[in-house]
mmCIF file with all atom_site columns, C-alpha atoms in Angstrom:
data_model
loop_
_atom_site.group_PDB
_atom_site.id
_atom_site.type_symbol
_atom_site.label_atom_id
_atom_site.label_alt_id
_atom_site.label_comp_id
_atom_site.label_asym_id
_atom_site.label_entity_id
_atom_site.label_seq_id
_atom_site.pdbx_PDB_ins_code
_atom_site.Cartn_x
_atom_site.Cartn_y
_atom_site.Cartn_z
_atom_site.occupancy
_atom_site.B_iso_or_equiv
_atom_site.pdbx_formal_charge
_atom_site.auth_seq_id
_atom_site.auth_comp_id
_atom_site.auth_asym_id
_atom_site.auth_atom_id
_atom_site.pdbx_PDB_model_num
ATOM 1   C CA . MET A 1 1   ? -40.502 -12.815 36.516  1.00 54.00 ? 904  MET A CA 1
ATOM 2   C CA . SER A 1 2   ? -38.679 -9.499  35.573  1.00 53.00 ? 905  SER A CA 1
ATOM 3   C CA . HIS A 1 3   ? -35.971 -9.867  38.131  1.00 55.00 ? 906  HIS A CA 1
ATOM 4   C CA . ARG A 1 4   ? -35.264 -13.386 36.489  1.00 53.00 ? 907  ARG A CA 1
ATOM 5   C CA . ILE A 1 5   ? -35.042 -11.942 33.044  1.00 48.00 ? 908  ILE A CA 1
ATOM 6   C CA . ALA A 1 6   ? -32.685 -9.044  34.280  1.00 48.00 ? 909  ALA A CA 1
ATOM 7   C CA . PHE A 1 7   ? -30.535 -11.665 36.147  1.00 44.00 ? 910  PHE A CA 1
ATOM 8   C CA . LEU A 1 8   ? -30.271 -13.587 32.932  1.00 42.00 ? 911  LEU A CA 1
ATOM 9   C CA . GLY A 1 9   ? -29.564 -10.625 30.956  1.00 50.00 ? 912  GLY A CA 1
ATOM 10  C CA . PHE A 1 10  ? -26.665 -9.577  33.499  1.00 45.00 ? 913  PHE A CA 1
ATOM 11  C CA . VAL A 1 11  ? -25.210 -13.287 33.116  1.00 43.00 ? 914  VAL A CA 1
ATOM 12  C CA . ALA A 1 12  ? -25.354 -13.201 29.413  1.00 46.00 ? 915  ALA A CA 1
ATOM 13  C CA . LEU A 1 13  ? -23.355 -9.862  29.369  1.00 43.00 ? 916  LEU A CA 1
ATOM 14  C CA . ALA A 1 14  ? -20.750 -11.127 31.935  1.00 45.00 ? 917  ALA A CA 1
ATOM 15  C CA . VAL A 1 15  ? -20.219 -14.285 29.465  1.00 42.00 ? 918  VAL A CA 1
ATOM 16  C CA . CYS A 1 16  ? -19.700 -12.017 26.559  1.00 45.00 ? 919  CYS A CA 1
ATOM 17  C CA . ALA A 1 17  ? -17.461 -9.642  28.614  1.00 44.00 ? 920  ALA A CA 1
ATOM 18  C CA . SER A 1 18  ? -15.383 -12.632 29.718  1.00 44.00 ? 921  SER A CA 1
ATOM 19  C CA . LEU A 1 19  ? -15.198 -14.172 26.184  1.00 39.00 ? 922  LEU A CA 1
ATOM 20  C CA . SER A 1 20  ? -13.831 -10.842 24.764  1.00 42.00 ? 923  SER A CA 1
ATOM 21  C CA . LEU A 1 21  ? -11.401 -10.534 27.705  1.00 44.00 ? 924  LEU A CA 1
ATOM 22  C CA . ALA A 1 22  ? -10.233 -14.054 26.802  1.00 46.00 ? 925  ALA A CA 1
ATOM 23  C CA . ALA A 1 23  ? -9.396  -13.106 23.150  1.00 46.00 ? 926  ALA A CA 1
ATOM 24  C CA . GLU A 1 24  ? -5.784  -11.869 22.903  1.00 49.00 ? 927  GLU A CA 1
ATOM 25  C CA . PRO A 1 25  ? -5.347  -8.962  20.155  1.00 59.00 ? 928  PRO A CA 1
ATOM 26  C CA . ALA A 1 26  ? -1.810  -8.489  20.989  1.00 67.00 ? 929  ALA A CA 1
ATOM 27  C CA . SER A 1 27  ? 0.921   -11.127 19.745  1.00 72.00 ? 930  SER A CA 1
ATOM 28  C CA . LEU A 1 28  ? 1.555   -14.153 22.089  1.00 74.00 ? 931  LEU A CA 1
ATOM 29  C CA . GLN A 1 29  ? 5.170   -14.314 21.229  1.00 86.00 ? 932  GLN A CA 1
ATOM 30  C CA . ASP A 1 30  ? 8.373   -12.212 20.581  1.00 91.00 ? 933  ASP A CA 1
ATOM 31  C CA . PHE A 1 31  ? 8.134   -12.442 16.911  1.00 93.00 ? 934  PHE A CA 1
ATOM 32  C CA . CYS A 1 32  ? 6.880   -14.759 13.960  1.00 92.00 ? 935  CYS A CA 1
ATOM 33  C CA . VAL A 1 33  ? 9.365   -14.945 11.311  1.00 95.00 ? 936  VAL A CA 1
ATOM 34  C CA . ALA A 1 34  ? 8.006   -15.900 8.060   1.00 94.00 ? 937  ALA A CA 1
ATOM 35  C CA . ASP A 1 35  ? 8.604   -19.514 6.819   1.00 93.00 ? 938  ASP A CA 1
ATOM 36  C CA . ALA A 1 36  ? 9.036   -19.311 3.139   1.00 86.00 ? 939  ALA A CA 1
ATOM 37  C CA . SER A 1 37  ? 9.017   -23.059 2.731   1.00 86.00 ? 940  SER A CA 1
ATOM 38  C CA . SER A 1 38  ? 5.947   -23.575 4.560   1.00 88.00 ? 941  SER A CA 1
ATOM 39  C CA . ASN A 1 39  ? 2.544   -24.452 2.418   1.00 85.00 ? 942  ASN A CA 1
ATOM 40  C CA . THR A 1 40  ? 0.381   -23.246 5.161   1.00 83.00 ? 943  THR A CA 1
ATOM 41  C CA . ARG A 1 41  ? -2.045  -20.937 3.898   1.00 75.00 ? 944  ARG A CA 1
ATOM 42  C CA . MET A 1 42  ? -3.366  -18.190 6.490   1.00 74.00 ? 945  MET A CA 1
ATOM 43  C CA . ASN A 1 43  ? -3.703  -14.468 6.855   1.00 77.00 ? 946  ASN A CA 1
ATOM 44  C CA . GLY A 1 44  ? -0.088  -13.837 6.717   1.00 78.00 ? 947  GLY A CA 1
ATOM 45  C CA . LEU A 1 45  ? 2.813   -16.341 6.647   1.00 88.00 ? 948  LEU A CA 1
ATOM 46  C CA . ALA A 1 46  ? 3.599   -19.376 8.855   1.00 92.00 ? 949  ALA A CA 1
ATOM 47  C CA . CYS A 1 47  ? 6.164   -18.819 11.576  1.00 92.00 ? 950  CYS A CA 1
ATOM 48  C CA . LYS A 1 48  ? 9.746   -20.174 11.345  1.00 93.00 ? 951  LYS A CA 1
ATOM 49  C CA . ASP A 1 49  ? 10.880  -22.287 14.325  1.00 93.00 ? 952  ASP A CA 1
ATOM 50  C CA . PRO A 1 50  ? 12.438  -19.651 16.588  1.00 93.00 ? 953  PRO A CA 1
ATOM 51  C CA . ALA A 1 51  ? 15.201  -21.910 17.635  1.00 94.00 ? 954  ALA A CA 1
ATOM 52  C CA . MET A 1 52  ? 16.240  -21.456 13.547  1.00 94.00 ? 955  MET A CA 1
ATOM 53  C CA . VAL A 1 53  ? 15.953  -17.753 13.262  1.00 96.00 ? 956  VAL A CA 1
ATOM 54  C CA . GLN A 1 54  ? 18.877  -15.820 12.452  1.00 96.00 ? 957  GLN A CA 1
ATOM 55  C CA . ALA A 1 55  ? 19.762  -11.998 12.586  1.00 97.00 ? 958  ALA A CA 1
ATOM 56  C CA . SER A 1 56  ? 19.669  -11.979 8.710   1.00 97.00 ? 959  SER A CA 1
ATOM 57  C CA . ASP A 1 57  ? 15.836  -12.742 9.304   1.00 96.00 ? 960  ASP A CA 1
ATOM 58  C CA . PHE A 1 58  ? 15.581  -8.994  10.602  1.00 97.00 ? 961  PHE A CA 1
ATOM 59  C CA . ALA A 1 59  ? 17.906  -7.370  8.099   1.00 98.00 ? 962  ALA A CA 1
ATOM 60  C CA . PHE A 1 60  ? 17.995  -6.002  4.915   1.00 97.00 ? 963  PHE A CA 1
ATOM 61  C CA . SER A 1 61  ? 21.051  -4.440  2.871   1.00 96.00 ? 964  SER A CA 1
ATOM 62  C CA . GLY A 1 62  ? 20.865  -2.103  -0.378  1.00 94.00 ? 965  GLY A CA 1
ATOM 63  C CA . LEU A 1 63  ? 18.204  0.688   0.344   1.00 95.00 ? 966  LEU A CA 1
ATOM 64  C CA . HIS A 1 64  ? 20.826  3.094   -0.226  1.00 95.00 ? 967  HIS A CA 1
ATOM 65  C CA . ILE A 1 65  ? 21.344  2.030   -3.795  1.00 97.00 ? 968  ILE A CA 1
ATOM 66  C CA . PRO A 1 66  ? 19.274  4.125   -6.025  1.00 97.00 ? 969  PRO A CA 1
ATOM 67  C CA . GLY A 1 67  ? 16.618  2.514   -8.196  1.00 97.00 ? 970  GLY A CA 1
ATOM 68  C CA . ASN A 1 68  ? 16.748  2.491   -12.177 1.00 98.00 ? 971  ASN A CA 1
ATOM 69  C CA . THR A 1 69  ? 14.427  5.066   -13.283 1.00 98.00 ? 972  THR A CA 1
ATOM 70  C CA . SER A 1 70  ? 14.719  4.357   -16.720 1.00 97.00 ? 973  SER A CA 1
ATOM 71  C CA . ASN A 1 71  ? 11.180  3.510   -17.737 1.00 97.00 ? 974  ASN A CA 1
ATOM 72  C CA . ALA A 1 72  ? 7.941   4.966   -18.854 1.00 95.00 ? 975  ALA A CA 1
ATOM 73  C CA . VAL A 1 73  ? 7.172   6.798   -15.712 1.00 97.00 ? 976  VAL A CA 1
ATOM 74  C CA . GLY A 1 74  ? 10.502  7.789   -14.490 1.00 98.00 ? 977  GLY A CA 1
ATOM 75  C CA . SER A 1 75  ? 10.213  6.217   -11.018 1.00 98.00 ? 978  SER A CA 1
ATOM 76  C CA . ARG A 1 76  ? 11.255  3.180   -9.460  1.00 98.00 ? 979  ARG A CA 1
ATOM 77  C CA . VAL A 1 77  ? 9.909   1.826   -6.055  1.00 98.00 ? 980  VAL A CA 1
ATOM 78  C CA . THR A 1 78  ? 12.389  -0.403  -3.864  1.00 97.00 ? 981  THR A CA 1
ATOM 79  C CA . PRO A 1 79  ? 10.080  -2.592  -1.354  1.00 97.00 ? 982  PRO A CA 1
ATOM 80  C CA . VAL A 1 80  ? 11.422  -3.588  2.007   1.00 96.00 ? 983  VAL A CA 1
ATOM 81  C CA . SER A 1 81  ? 8.373   -5.972  3.356   1.00 95.00 ? 984  SER A CA 1
ATOM 82  C CA . VAL A 1 82  ? 7.971   -9.268  4.615   1.00 94.00 ? 985  VAL A CA 1
ATOM 83  C CA . THR A 1 83  ? 9.326   -10.643 1.360   1.00 93.00 ? 986  THR A CA 1
ATOM 84  C CA . GLN A 1 84  ? 12.762  -8.678  1.653   1.00 96.00 ? 987  GLN A CA 1
ATOM 85  C CA . ILE A 1 85  ? 12.758  -9.231  5.751   1.00 96.00 ? 988  ILE A CA 1
ATOM 86  C CA . PRO A 1 86  ? 10.758  -12.190 6.958   1.00 95.00 ? 989  PRO A CA 1
ATOM 87  C CA . GLY A 1 87  ? 10.807  -10.838 10.755  1.00 95.00 ? 990  GLY A CA 1
ATOM 88  C CA . LEU A 1 88  ? 8.262   -8.368  9.522   1.00 95.00 ? 991  LEU A CA 1
ATOM 89  C CA . ASN A 1 89  ? 5.768   -11.097 9.541   1.00 93.00 ? 992  ASN A CA 1
ATOM 90  C CA . THR A 1 90  ? 2.638   -10.112 11.912  1.00 91.00 ? 993  THR A CA 1
ATOM 91  C CA . LEU A 1 91  ? 4.326   -6.700  13.064  1.00 93.00 ? 994  LEU A CA 1
ATOM 92  C CA . GLY A 1 92  ? 2.158   -4.567  10.678  1.00 93.00 ? 995  GLY A CA 1
ATOM 93  C CA . ILE A 1 93  ? 4.767   -2.536  9.095   1.00 96.00 ? 996  ILE A CA 1
ATOM 94  C CA . SER A 1 94  ? 6.971   -2.316  5.953   1.00 97.00 ? 997  SER A CA 1
ATOM 95  C CA . MET A 1 95  ? 8.805   0.588   4.072   1.00 97.00 ? 998  MET A CA 1
ATOM 96  C CA . VAL A 1 96  ? 9.847   1.573   0.471   1.00 98.00 ? 999  VAL A CA 1
ATOM 97  C CA . ARG A 1 97  ? 12.385  3.749   -1.144  1.00 98.00 ? 1000 ARG A CA 1
ATOM 98  C CA . ILE A 1 98  ? 11.178  5.627   -4.134  1.00 98.00 ? 1001 ILE A CA 1
ATOM 99  C CA . ASP A 1 99  ? 13.756  7.205   -6.806  1.00 98.00 ? 1002 ASP A CA 1
ATOM 100 C CA . TYR A 1 100 ? 12.154  9.475   -9.115  1.00 98.00 ? 1003 TYR A CA 1
ATOM 101 C CA . ALA A 1 101 ? 13.962  10.883  -12.349 1.00 98.00 ? 1004 ALA A CA 1
ATOM 102 C CA . PRO A 1 102 ? 13.370  14.561  -13.386 1.00 98.00 ? 1005 PRO A CA 1
ATOM 103 C CA . TRP A 1 103 ? 9.436   14.832  -13.500 1.00 97.00 ? 1006 TRP A CA 1
ATOM 104 C CA . GLY A 1 104 ? 9.074   11.172  -13.159 1.00 98.00 ? 1007 GLY A CA 1
ATOM 105 C CA . ILE A 1 105 ? 6.015   10.195  -11.393 1.00 98.00 ? 1008 ILE A CA 1
ATOM 106 C CA . ASN A 1 106 ? 4.721   7.291   -9.173  1.00 98.00 ? 1009 ASN A CA 1
ATOM 107 C CA . SER A 1 107 ? 1.654   6.928   -11.036 1.00 97.00 ? 1010 SER A CA 1
ATOM 108 C CA . PHE A 1 108 ? -1.905  7.166   -9.503  1.00 98.00 ? 1011 PHE A CA 1
ATOM 109 C CA . HIS A 1 109 ? -2.343  3.866   -6.996  1.00 98.00 ? 1012 HIS A CA 1
ATOM 110 C CA . THR A 1 110 ? -3.930  2.519   -3.961  1.00 98.00 ? 1013 THR A CA 1
ATOM 111 C CA . HIS A 1 111 ? -2.579  0.522   -1.061  1.00 97.00 ? 1014 HIS A CA 1
ATOM 112 C CA . PRO A 1 112 ? -5.650  -1.531  0.023   1.00 97.00 ? 1015 PRO A CA 1
ATOM 113 C CA . ARG A 1 113 ? -4.287  -2.698  3.386   1.00 96.00 ? 1016 ARG A CA 1
ATOM 114 C CA . ALA A 1 114 ? -2.217  0.217   4.384   1.00 97.00 ? 1017 ALA A CA 1
ATOM 115 C CA . THR A 1 115 ? -1.861  3.922   5.170   1.00 98.00 ? 1018 THR A CA 1
ATOM 116 C CA . GLU A 1 116 ? 1.529   5.691   3.947   1.00 98.00 ? 1019 GLU A CA 1
ATOM 117 C CA . ILE A 1 117 ? 3.645   8.353   5.496   1.00 98.00 ? 1020 ILE A CA 1
ATOM 118 C CA . LEU A 1 118 ? 6.338   9.488   2.994   1.00 98.00 ? 1021 LEU A CA 1
ATOM 119 C CA . THR A 1 119 ? 9.329   11.831  3.634   1.00 98.00 ? 1022 THR A CA 1
ATOM 120 C CA . VAL A 1 120 ? 11.221  13.590  0.844   1.00 98.00 ? 1023 VAL A CA 1
ATOM 121 C CA . ILE A 1 121 ? 15.211  12.765  1.270   1.00 98.00 ? 1024 ILE A CA 1
ATOM 122 C CA . ASP A 1 122 ? 16.238  14.637  -1.529  1.00 98.00 ? 1025 ASP A CA 1
ATOM 123 C CA . GLY A 1 123 ? 14.573  17.108  -4.125  1.00 98.00 ? 1026 GLY A CA 1
ATOM 124 C CA . SER A 1 124 ? 10.776  18.459  -4.382  1.00 98.00 ? 1027 SER A CA 1
ATOM 125 C CA . LEU A 1 125 ? 7.784   16.465  -5.016  1.00 98.00 ? 1028 LEU A CA 1
ATOM 126 C CA . GLU A 1 126 ? 4.075   17.290  -5.939  1.00 98.00 ? 1029 GLU A CA 1
ATOM 127 C CA . VAL A 1 127 ? 2.096   14.965  -4.091  1.00 98.00 ? 1030 VAL A CA 1
ATOM 128 C CA . GLY A 1 128 ? -1.678  14.565  -3.403  1.00 98.00 ? 1031 GLY A CA 1
ATOM 129 C CA . PHE A 1 129 ? -4.699  11.926  -2.829  1.00 98.00 ? 1032 PHE A CA 1
ATOM 130 C CA . VAL A 1 130 ? -8.237  12.023  -3.878  1.00 98.00 ? 1033 VAL A CA 1
ATOM 131 C CA . THR A 1 131 ? -11.181 11.439  -1.361  1.00 98.00 ? 1034 THR A CA 1
ATOM 132 C CA . SER A 1 132 ? -13.948 9.089   -1.987  1.00 97.00 ? 1035 SER A CA 1
ATOM 133 C CA . ASN A 1 133 ? -17.132 9.675   -3.494  1.00 97.00 ? 1036 ASN A CA 1
ATOM 134 C CA . PRO A 1 134 ? -19.091 11.898  -3.910  1.00 97.00 ? 1037 PRO A CA 1
ATOM 135 C CA . GLU A 1 135 ? -16.707 14.786  -3.016  1.00 97.00 ? 1038 GLU A CA 1
ATOM 136 C CA . ASN A 1 136 ? -13.855 13.362  -5.169  1.00 97.00 ? 1039 ASN A CA 1
ATOM 137 C CA . ARG A 1 137 ? -11.541 16.429  -3.276  1.00 98.00 ? 1040 ARG A CA 1
ATOM 138 C CA . HIS A 1 138 ? -8.040  16.424  -5.001  1.00 98.00 ? 1041 HIS A CA 1
ATOM 139 C CA . ILE A 1 139 ? -5.700  17.176  -1.909  1.00 98.00 ? 1042 ILE A CA 1
ATOM 140 C CA . THR A 1 140 ? -2.373  18.281  -2.778  1.00 98.00 ? 1043 THR A CA 1
ATOM 141 C CA . LYS A 1 141 ? 0.883   19.828  -1.620  1.00 98.00 ? 1044 LYS A CA 1
ATOM 142 C CA . ILE A 1 142 ? 4.699   20.690  -2.683  1.00 98.00 ? 1045 ILE A CA 1
ATOM 143 C CA . LEU A 1 143 ? 7.086   18.870  -0.598  1.00 98.00 ? 1046 LEU A CA 1
ATOM 144 C CA . LYS A 1 144 ? 10.530  19.786  -0.189  1.00 98.00 ? 1047 LYS A CA 1
ATOM 145 C CA . LYS A 1 145 ? 13.822  18.012  1.505   1.00 98.00 ? 1048 LYS A CA 1
ATOM 146 C CA . GLY A 1 146 ? 12.723  16.839  4.922   1.00 98.00 ? 1049 GLY A CA 1
ATOM 147 C CA . ASP A 1 147 ? 8.875   17.355  4.550   1.00 98.00 ? 1050 ASP A CA 1
ATOM 148 C CA . VAL A 1 148 ? 6.718   14.578  5.507   1.00 98.00 ? 1051 VAL A CA 1
ATOM 149 C CA . PHE A 1 149 ? 2.976   13.691  3.956   1.00 98.00 ? 1052 PHE A CA 1
ATOM 150 C CA . VAL A 1 150 ? 0.588   11.161  4.611   1.00 98.00 ? 1053 VAL A CA 1
ATOM 151 C CA . PHE A 1 151 ? -1.512  8.944   2.358   1.00 98.00 ? 1054 PHE A CA 1
ATOM 152 C CA . PRO A 1 152 ? -4.567  7.565   4.057   1.00 98.00 ? 1055 PRO A CA 1
ATOM 153 C CA . VAL A 1 153 ? -5.388  3.886   3.412   1.00 98.00 ? 1056 VAL A CA 1
ATOM 154 C CA . GLY A 1 154 ? -7.180  2.949   0.061   1.00 97.00 ? 1057 GLY A CA 1
ATOM 155 C CA . LEU A 1 155 ? -7.270  6.157   -1.244  1.00 98.00 ? 1058 LEU A CA 1
ATOM 156 C CA . ILE A 1 156 ? -5.718  6.824   -5.016  1.00 98.00 ? 1059 ILE A CA 1
ATOM 157 C CA . HIS A 1 157 ? -2.644  8.815   -4.493  1.00 98.00 ? 1060 HIS A CA 1
ATOM 158 C CA . TYR A 1 158 ? 0.491   9.919   -6.296  1.00 98.00 ? 1061 TYR A CA 1
ATOM 159 C CA . GLN A 1 159 ? 4.053   11.704  -6.647  1.00 98.00 ? 1062 GLN A CA 1
ATOM 160 C CA . ARG A 1 160 ? 5.750   13.816  -9.354  1.00 98.00 ? 1063 ARG A CA 1
ATOM 161 C CA . ASN A 1 161 ? 9.403   15.001  -9.291  1.00 98.00 ? 1064 ASN A CA 1
ATOM 162 C CA . ILE A 1 162 ? 8.916   18.663  -10.016 1.00 98.00 ? 1065 ILE A CA 1
ATOM 163 C CA . GLY A 1 163 ? 12.781  19.351  -10.058 1.00 91.00 ? 1066 GLY A CA 1
ATOM 164 C CA . TYR A 1 164 ? 15.331  19.105  -12.846 1.00 93.00 ? 1067 TYR A CA 1
ATOM 165 C CA . GLY A 1 165 ? 17.277  16.839  -10.664 1.00 96.00 ? 1068 GLY A CA 1
ATOM 166 C CA . ASN A 1 166 ? 16.626  13.418  -9.273  1.00 98.00 ? 1069 ASN A CA 1
ATOM 167 C CA . ALA A 1 167 ? 14.587  13.117  -6.288  1.00 98.00 ? 1070 ALA A CA 1
ATOM 168 C CA . VAL A 1 168 ? 14.354  10.460  -3.515  1.00 98.00 ? 1071 VAL A CA 1
ATOM 169 C CA . ALA A 1 169 ? 11.672  9.558   -0.902  1.00 98.00 ? 1072 ALA A CA 1
ATOM 170 C CA . ILE A 1 170 ? 11.341  6.858   1.930   1.00 98.00 ? 1073 ILE A CA 1
ATOM 171 C CA . ALA A 1 171 ? 8.213   5.751   2.883   1.00 98.00 ? 1074 ALA A CA 1
ATOM 172 C CA . ALA A 1 172 ? 6.466   3.603   5.763   1.00 98.00 ? 1075 ALA A CA 1
ATOM 173 C CA . LEU A 1 173 ? 3.251   1.571   5.571   1.00 98.00 ? 1076 LEU A CA 1
ATOM 174 C CA . SER A 1 174 ? 1.238   0.192   8.102   1.00 97.00 ? 1077 SER A CA 1
ATOM 175 C CA . SER A 1 175 ? 1.299   -3.339  6.807   1.00 95.00 ? 1078 SER A CA 1
ATOM 176 C CA . GLN A 1 176 ? 3.898   -6.098  6.159   1.00 93.00 ? 1079 GLN A CA 1
ATOM 177 C CA . ASN A 1 177 ? 2.071   -6.516  2.947   1.00 92.00 ? 1080 ASN A CA 1
ATOM 178 C CA . PRO A 1 178 ? 0.373   -3.261  1.898   1.00 95.00 ? 1081 PRO A CA 1
ATOM 179 C CA . GLY A 1 179 ? -0.504  -4.268  -1.686  1.00 95.00 ? 1082 GLY A CA 1
ATOM 180 C CA . VAL A 1 180 ? -0.450  -1.995  -4.756  1.00 97.00 ? 1083 VAL A CA 1
ATOM 181 C CA . ILE A 1 181 ? -3.250  -1.232  -7.180  1.00 98.00 ? 1084 ILE A CA 1
ATOM 182 C CA . THR A 1 182 ? -1.673  1.080   -9.942  1.00 97.00 ? 1085 THR A CA 1
ATOM 183 C CA . ILE A 1 183 ? -4.693  2.177   -11.534 1.00 97.00 ? 1086 ILE A CA 1
ATOM 184 C CA . ALA A 1 184 ? -3.977  2.592   -15.216 1.00 96.00 ? 1087 ALA A CA 1
ATOM 185 C CA . ASN A 1 185 ? -2.334  -0.915  -15.377 1.00 95.00 ? 1088 ASN A CA 1
ATOM 186 C CA . THR A 1 186 ? -5.472  -2.477  -13.464 1.00 96.00 ? 1089 THR A CA 1
ATOM 187 C CA . ILE A 1 187 ? -7.776  -0.822  -15.720 1.00 97.00 ? 1090 ILE A CA 1
ATOM 188 C CA . PHE A 1 188 ? -6.465  -1.032  -19.144 1.00 96.00 ? 1091 PHE A CA 1
ATOM 189 C CA . GLY A 1 189 ? -3.671  -3.616  -18.486 1.00 95.00 ? 1092 GLY A CA 1
ATOM 190 C CA . SER A 1 190 ? -6.006  -6.604  -17.153 1.00 95.00 ? 1093 SER A CA 1
ATOM 191 C CA . LYS A 1 191 ? -5.693  -10.068 -18.049 1.00 95.00 ? 1094 LYS A CA 1
ATOM 192 C CA . PRO A 1 192 ? -7.975  -10.983 -19.879 1.00 95.00 ? 1095 PRO A CA 1
ATOM 193 C CA . ASP A 1 193 ? -8.835  -7.514  -21.196 1.00 95.00 ? 1096 ASP A CA 1
ATOM 194 C CA . ILE A 1 194 ? -11.966 -5.682  -19.708 1.00 96.00 ? 1097 ILE A CA 1
ATOM 195 C CA . ASN A 1 195 ? -14.590 -5.266  -22.408 1.00 96.00 ? 1098 ASN A CA 1
ATOM 196 C CA . ILE A 1 196 ? -13.615 -1.969  -24.653 1.00 96.00 ? 1099 ILE A CA 1
ATOM 197 C CA . ASP A 1 197 ? -17.569 -0.995  -24.867 1.00 96.00 ? 1100 ASP A CA 1
ATOM 198 C CA . LEU A 1 198 ? -17.701 -1.179  -20.909 1.00 97.00 ? 1101 LEU A CA 1
ATOM 199 C CA . LEU A 1 199 ? -14.455 0.997   -20.716 1.00 97.00 ? 1102 LEU A CA 1
ATOM 200 C CA . ALA A 1 200 ? -15.490 3.385   -23.162 1.00 96.00 ? 1103 ALA A CA 1
ATOM 201 C CA . LYS A 1 201 ? -18.776 4.227   -21.444 1.00 97.00 ? 1104 LYS A CA 1
ATOM 202 C CA . ALA A 1 202 ? -17.194 4.374   -18.061 1.00 96.00 ? 1105 ALA A CA 1
ATOM 203 C CA . PHE A 1 203 ? -14.852 6.967   -19.152 1.00 96.00 ? 1106 PHE A CA 1
ATOM 204 C CA . GLN A 1 204 ? -16.837 8.751   -21.691 1.00 96.00 ? 1107 GLN A CA 1
ATOM 205 C CA . VAL A 1 205 ? -14.397 8.502   -24.727 1.00 96.00 ? 1108 VAL A CA 1
ATOM 206 C CA . ASP A 1 206 ? -14.390 6.924   -27.935 1.00 96.00 ? 1109 ASP A CA 1
ATOM 207 C CA . LYS A 1 207 ? -13.335 3.008   -28.230 1.00 94.00 ? 1110 LYS A CA 1
ATOM 208 C CA . SER A 1 208 ? -10.539 3.747   -30.330 1.00 95.00 ? 1111 SER A CA 1
ATOM 209 C CA . VAL A 1 209 ? -9.064  5.614   -27.071 1.00 95.00 ? 1112 VAL A CA 1
ATOM 210 C CA . VAL A 1 210 ? -9.554  2.575   -25.130 1.00 93.00 ? 1113 VAL A CA 1
ATOM 211 C CA . TRP A 1 211 ? -8.027  0.401   -27.508 1.00 95.00 ? 1114 TRP A CA 1
ATOM 212 C CA . GLN A 1 212 ? -4.954  2.582   -27.683 1.00 94.00 ? 1115 GLN A CA 1
ATOM 213 C CA . LEU A 1 213 ? -4.622  2.639   -23.846 1.00 94.00 ? 1116 LEU A CA 1
ATOM 214 C CA . GLN A 1 214 ? -4.874  -1.275  -23.594 1.00 94.00 ? 1117 GLN A CA 1
ATOM 215 C CA . THR A 1 215 ? -2.163  -1.700  -26.080 1.00 93.00 ? 1118 THR A CA 1
ATOM 216 C CA . LYS A 1 216 ? 0.246   0.368   -23.924 1.00 90.00 ? 1119 LYS A CA 1
ATOM 217 C CA . PHE A 1 217 ? -0.513  -1.661  -20.895 1.00 90.00 ? 1120 PHE A CA 1
#
């Protein structure tokens, strides 16, 4: 009886192994250019007919153009994701150009679906991220032209131009659609508003402070 149970166990393991080998984790085609006209809902975007694919589906122009930093935070992010390059669909990568006015910031935010690796092209940046609870360790560094820094997926991070001239960075992200959650906008600019009493208690401030912040976002 014990031999039979052992044999059945071996068969079950063999079946599981064969099923796992039958699943193909890698792409089964050369590319899957996003079809913006498709109404199909899926994790990613539906594929365009390969016969209709053009070189323009894999190209983007304009990353050399400085972004307009005339805003409250003094920075501008120019994305190059699957929206701009349909050929990025299913490839798990995208990039951005970030322009900073003197002392401008790319405010506290997270990318829920991507790790970010940033390279300073011009200027000097103070960068940092904060680890998860309970340590909440602040890891920060000053970067100069040519320096590279990594922001792990999902962690709150930021950059600040610490020079008196403009700064530029290029960042790559490990998702065709990394997502961005800007902390201040999310907390104080949600639609509809988060209850003031709840925010005042969470941040341990007077309700008037919360109200003032909500009017800004």
